Amino acid sequence: MANGAKDKNTHAAPELDEAQAAHPTHDPGHGPPPEPGFWRKYVFSTDHKVIGIQYGITALLFLLIGFCLVMLMRWQLAYPGEALPLIGKLFGEANMPDGVMQPEFYNQLGAMHGTIMVFLGIVPLAVGAFGNYVVPLQIGAPDMAFPKLNMASYWVYFLGGVVMLASFFVPAGAAKAGWTSYPPLADIETMGQTMWLIGMLFLITSSLLGAVNFLTTIIQLRAPGMTFMRMPFFVWAQFVTAFLLLLAFPPLEAAAIFQLMDRLAGTSFFLPSGLVVSGEVLDVAGGGSPLLWQHLFWFLAHPEVYVLILPAMGIVAEIIANNTRKPLWGYKALVYSVIFLGFMSFIVWAHHMFITGMGTTISAFFQVTTMIISIPSVVILSALFISLWGGSIRFTTPMLFALGFLPMFGIGGLTGLPLGLAPTDIHLHDTYYVIGHFHYVVAPGTIIALFAGIYYWFPKITGRKMNDRLGKIHFWGTILFMNGIFFPMFIQGMAGVSRRLYDGGQVYQIAEPVIHYNEFMSICAWLLALAQIPFIINFFMSLKKGEKVEANVWKATTLEWSAAPSPPVAHGNFPKLPTVHRGPYEYSVPGHDRDYLPQDEAPTVAVER
Amino acid sequence: MDIPYTVTARPDTGVFNAKLGVWLFLASEVMLFGGLFAGYVFLRIGAPAWPGALHGETYAHASEVLNVPLATLNTFVLIASSVTMVMAWASLMMKNFARYRLYMGGTIALAFVFLIVKVFEYGSKFEHGLFPSESNFLAIYFTLTGLHALHVIGGIIVNTYFWGPGAKMWRTDPKRFTNRIEVAGLYWHFVDLVWIFLFPTIYLL
Ligand code: HEM
Ligand SMILES: [Cu+2]
């Protein structure tokens, strides 16, 4: 075996052996066609890498905006009715007279926080940015299957974001009916809700275009030898995610069209007969059903939570395999679980509707499916945990974040079980417990994993590494304060404190023993903001001054590292399209002097698979 | 570097990229119309009568409110347009560009006929004060047929492009152009198929 490796060196056949990898900046001879101008290169680019970066930057900005909205809300929750010092007056007389937040404004912030975080922050970052940048590289494709469509989906997403932000400035402000937009309230809302619906139609269109593109790319553009069972788990996660987006979003589109009709054409899809608004019976045809909206909405929104979490799991899987220097434990089990999970996620939606009185039989059905869907999640998480067993773990910054993800997502997932069973959910529904649950999944869960991804692939994109010390400060600050924010929500929720309360629950006696947590949670939220400063500094500093590293800085096996320079070739990614010879995680294979075998390295001995 | 399988099929999947892409897109369209139909079923189940009362009169059958003969005509128009669409593609396969132009032109013309009939239908409803806001029955009728009409308009735009400026590709890359017509055809047949479902459920049931 040892002389097998030597043998390979003398042949120097693969395009990217160690020697060449050390000089990633040297262009590989035959240059691409004449460089396009600035606009075509950076703004209206069709290169999946540029589009991925555009998605990434836009989504990070939206995450920041969504976070700022909630920091304002946290002031009101911690100190109800008190004037917000310094910046309070900036928000205008209508929203914050003398710096005191109005209930209408609180509702705008709440609805837009949820919408922005989910649809404009996390999904575009997890799918639009990481998916776009990494998937074609990991499967050995020169680009996405439909580059122009790819550009279109970014710009439609961007427009959707603009419409959403603009809605703050229409008369009576942005949408106030929550990110769930339940009618009948949403039907009779002010103009901001119409803007919300139009914005959503843009975002849905963008997701659909993206999903078609991802699926076609993964099915059609895999490099020679890249069979489905040799795809990195991250690609699998994106594959299933794209299916969810493709099939779950259209029913919400239908619902949004119905709601637009209700608002603009005076129909009553969601308005029951005899609805009384402000003491008067509403003058509409009636006969509609608010539950219809809930069904259509959750038919999307449950799969959507897997859209939020699956790419995160994919990222974590990549990083764990790479940093334990071991194959992922149970790769096949992971793949089958993620497929099963994707399938099941379409038949659990009504667990969000246990209190709508849908009857015990239907309720039983959705309880059972919900318990079943937790099995593949547990399989995935367990496989990732077991992967750590006996590994010689490298505690790099991405690995820290990936490790943080595991217990945090665990808390989020376990606290979901009582919500999936009607007897317990009836007590917990619409309390802060729910808010705590999904934030654990999505903030210390998904967001932590997305950070892990940023630290992990930053050298791929820029050729430079991010600073480790700042990265570690960022990690500990983030994990600490996120728990500080979200853990007390469980306690408040179990005590019975409702969500969406403008005063944080002050007027309710049941809230009295737990209301003091509000101030603590708010302070943690503001400290969490401070904890992001090292990240922001690190990000920009590393762009210019970060340590320059070789192409395969993490000594990884997957194609994006082993076959492409960092950053990859502008058009086509690879100097020469790779051929794949083995599975994605051949780490520490016995009998080799290196502890990793890249997927594209030509086998030296016939028996090697 | 060129993207593989834009023109020829990938051996192991048996399709070229755009064909797979359009099938996936159509899958999402099935879910869209599935959602809309689900809304229809949901509301109808909850309604005491369908179409029910309109301007003080009660109707027991949709056909008493809607114009079934016109819709039947439109059904045939769309089916005919699907046939001409296939012929357009077949002409390209037989390398007869002039015939392609003719059939594609026919498809577009038939689509316009469909829309014009639709305009008359809508117009007469509005004349009688039958607006979407009158009842859930009319709301469903206008929303579903309206969305379908939007899909027809989308098809007209695509087909007109391939009839006119897009047809230049026939000279440079005939195989790829033929593929494009095939893909456009798949979409067009889908639009036709949606109508085949819409017509009985809304007009007859
Ligand atoms: C990290 C800092 C965050 C804090 C302090 C925070 C806090 C809050 C608070 C106080 C609410 C309002 C609860 C209520 O309705 O009364 C809320 C709602 C919500 N948050 Fe967050 N959140 C954070 C991050 C996120 C992230 C990353 C997401 C991404 C999915 C997210 C999604 C949501 C959603 C969907 C709602 C529900 C909004 C609604 O029901 O209208 N949040 N959050
Ligand atoms: Cu759910």
Short mmCIF file of C-alpha atoms in Angstrom, two decimals, chain B residues 11-165:
data_model
loop_
_atom_site.label_atom_id
_atom_site.label_comp_id
_atom_site.label_asym_id
_atom_site.label_seq_id
_atom_site.Cartn_x
_atom_site.Cartn_y
_atom_site.Cartn_z
CA PRO B 11 -27.67 7.95 -20.51
CA ASP B 12 -28.58 6.81 -17.00
CA THR B 13 -31.54 9.13 -16.51
CA GLY B 14 -32.71 9.13 -20.11
CA VAL B 15 -33.63 12.82 -20.29
CA PHE B 16 -32.00 16.11 -21.15
CA ASN B 17 -31.92 18.83 -18.50
CA ALA B 18 -34.81 20.98 -19.67
CA LYS B 19 -37.13 18.03 -19.98
CA LEU B 20 -36.49 16.98 -16.40
CA GLY B 21 -36.83 20.61 -15.37
CA VAL B 22 -40.23 21.00 -16.94
CA TRP B 23 -41.52 17.77 -15.43
CA LEU B 24 -40.47 19.01 -12.00
CA PHE B 25 -42.10 22.35 -12.68
CA LEU B 26 -45.28 20.57 -13.69
CA ALA B 27 -45.16 18.57 -10.46
CA SER B 28 -45.24 21.84 -8.57
CA GLU B 29 -48.09 23.03 -10.79
CA VAL B 30 -50.01 19.90 -9.89
CA MET B 31 -49.58 20.88 -6.25
CA LEU B 32 -50.73 24.43 -7.00
CA PHE B 33 -53.91 23.34 -8.71
CA GLY B 34 -54.22 20.59 -6.12
CA GLY B 35 -54.28 23.28 -3.44
CA LEU B 36 -56.87 25.27 -5.38
CA PHE B 37 -59.07 22.24 -5.94
CA ALA B 38 -58.70 21.33 -2.27
CA GLY B 39 -60.00 24.78 -1.43
CA TYR B 40 -62.95 24.17 -3.71
CA VAL B 41 -63.74 20.82 -2.08
CA PHE B 42 -63.35 22.26 1.41
CA LEU B 43 -65.71 25.16 0.77
CA ARG B 44 -68.24 23.10 -1.11
CA ILE B 45 -68.45 20.52 1.66
CA GLY B 46 -69.14 23.29 4.13
CA ALA B 47 -71.75 25.01 1.94
CA PRO B 48 -75.45 24.32 2.51
CA ALA B 49 -76.20 24.59 -1.22
CA TRP B 50 -74.04 24.86 -4.34
CA PRO B 51 -74.12 27.23 -6.21
CA GLY B 52 -76.82 28.37 -3.78
CA ALA B 53 -78.39 31.79 -3.69
CA LEU B 54 -77.42 34.52 -6.14
CA HIS B 55 -79.34 37.77 -6.26
CA GLY B 56 -82.26 36.26 -4.39
CA GLU B 57 -82.58 33.23 -6.63
CA THR B 58 -81.45 29.78 -5.59
CA TYR B 59 -79.69 27.51 -8.05
CA ALA B 60 -79.25 23.78 -7.69
CA HIS B 61 -76.80 23.21 -10.54
CA ALA B 62 -73.71 25.04 -11.61
CA SER B 63 -74.83 24.70 -15.20
CA GLU B 64 -77.77 27.02 -14.49
CA VAL B 65 -75.35 29.81 -13.71
CA LEU B 66 -72.42 29.10 -16.01
CA ASN B 67 -72.39 28.87 -19.76
CA VAL B 68 -71.78 25.20 -20.50
CA PRO B 69 -71.97 25.40 -24.33
CA LEU B 70 -69.25 28.07 -24.43
CA ALA B 71 -67.08 26.09 -22.06
CA THR B 72 -67.58 22.96 -24.14
CA LEU B 73 -66.52 24.89 -27.21
CA ASN B 74 -63.45 26.04 -25.32
CA THR B 75 -62.64 22.48 -24.33
CA PHE B 76 -62.51 21.50 -27.98
CA VAL B 77 -60.48 24.57 -28.84
CA LEU B 78 -57.85 23.64 -26.26
CA ILE B 79 -57.75 20.00 -27.29
CA ALA B 80 -57.28 21.09 -30.89
CA SER B 81 -54.45 23.38 -29.83
CA SER B 82 -52.76 20.48 -28.09
CA VAL B 83 -52.96 18.52 -31.32
CA THR B 84 -51.43 21.33 -33.35
CA MET B 85 -48.72 21.66 -30.72
CA VAL B 86 -47.77 18.01 -31.21
CA MET B 87 -47.84 18.53 -34.97
CA ALA B 88 -45.53 21.50 -34.61
CA TRP B 89 -43.02 19.39 -32.75
CA ALA B 90 -43.45 16.48 -35.17
CA SER B 91 -42.81 18.84 -38.09
CA LEU B 92 -39.50 19.82 -36.56
CA MET B 93 -38.63 16.17 -36.06
CA MET B 94 -39.26 15.75 -39.77
CA LYS B 95 -37.12 18.81 -40.45
CA ASN B 96 -39.99 20.73 -42.01
CA PHE B 97 -39.65 24.22 -40.60
CA ALA B 98 -42.40 25.80 -42.71
CA ARG B 99 -44.94 23.30 -41.43
CA TYR B 100 -43.70 23.95 -37.89
CA ARG B 101 -44.42 27.65 -38.32
CA LEU B 102 -47.88 26.85 -39.56
CA TYR B 103 -48.79 24.51 -36.71
CA MET B 104 -47.24 26.67 -34.05
CA GLY B 105 -49.16 29.64 -35.47
CA GLY B 106 -52.29 27.51 -35.26
CA THR B 107 -51.62 26.69 -31.61
CA ILE B 108 -51.22 30.35 -30.76
CA ALA B 109 -54.35 31.30 -32.69
CA LEU B 110 -56.40 28.66 -30.90
CA ALA B 111 -55.12 29.87 -27.56
CA PHE B 112 -56.35 33.33 -28.50
CA VAL B 113 -59.73 31.92 -29.45
CA PHE B 114 -59.90 30.33 -26.01
CA LEU B 115 -59.15 33.62 -24.33
CA ILE B 116 -61.64 35.57 -26.43
CA VAL B 117 -64.40 33.12 -25.57
CA LYS B 118 -63.37 33.50 -21.93
CA VAL B 119 -63.63 37.28 -22.18
CA PHE B 120 -67.19 36.94 -23.48
CA GLU B 121 -68.03 34.54 -20.69
CA TYR B 122 -66.65 36.80 -17.99
CA GLY B 123 -68.25 39.85 -19.62
CA SER B 124 -71.72 38.39 -19.54
CA LYS B 125 -71.28 37.38 -15.90
CA PHE B 126 -70.29 40.91 -14.96
CA GLU B 127 -73.26 42.29 -16.94
CA HIS B 128 -75.58 40.25 -14.79
CA GLY B 129 -73.90 41.48 -11.65
CA LEU B 130 -72.21 38.17 -10.99
CA PHE B 131 -68.92 39.16 -9.41
CA PRO B 132 -66.48 37.02 -7.40
CA SER B 133 -67.67 38.73 -4.23
CA GLU B 134 -71.27 37.53 -4.78
CA SER B 135 -70.74 34.01 -3.46
CA ASN B 136 -68.10 31.41 -2.83
CA PHE B 137 -69.26 29.57 -5.89
CA LEU B 138 -68.47 32.53 -8.11
CA ALA B 139 -65.29 33.22 -6.18
CA ILE B 140 -64.06 29.72 -6.95
CA TYR B 141 -65.19 29.98 -10.54
CA PHE B 142 -63.37 33.23 -11.20
CA THR B 143 -60.24 32.38 -9.24
CA LEU B 144 -59.68 28.96 -10.74
CA THR B 145 -60.57 29.79 -14.32
CA GLY B 146 -58.71 33.09 -13.98
CA LEU B 147 -55.52 31.36 -12.89
CA HIS B 148 -55.94 28.89 -15.69
CA ALA B 149 -56.33 31.76 -18.13
CA LEU B 150 -53.08 33.25 -16.79
CA HIS B 151 -51.41 29.94 -17.62
CA VAL B 152 -52.84 30.16 -21.13
CA ILE B 153 -51.40 33.65 -21.47
CA GLY B 154 -48.04 32.34 -20.28
CA GLY B 155 -48.22 29.65 -22.92
CA ILE B 156 -49.03 32.19 -25.62
CA ILE B 157 -45.99 34.24 -24.65
CA VAL B 158 -43.67 31.25 -24.74
CA ASN B 159 -45.08 29.89 -27.98
CA THR B 160 -45.03 33.25 -29.69
CA TYR B 161 -41.39 33.62 -28.75
CA PHE B 162 -40.61 30.24 -30.30
CA TRP B 163 -42.69 31.08 -33.35
CA GLY B 164 -40.88 34.36 -33.89
CA PRO B 165 -37.51 35.47 -32.48
#
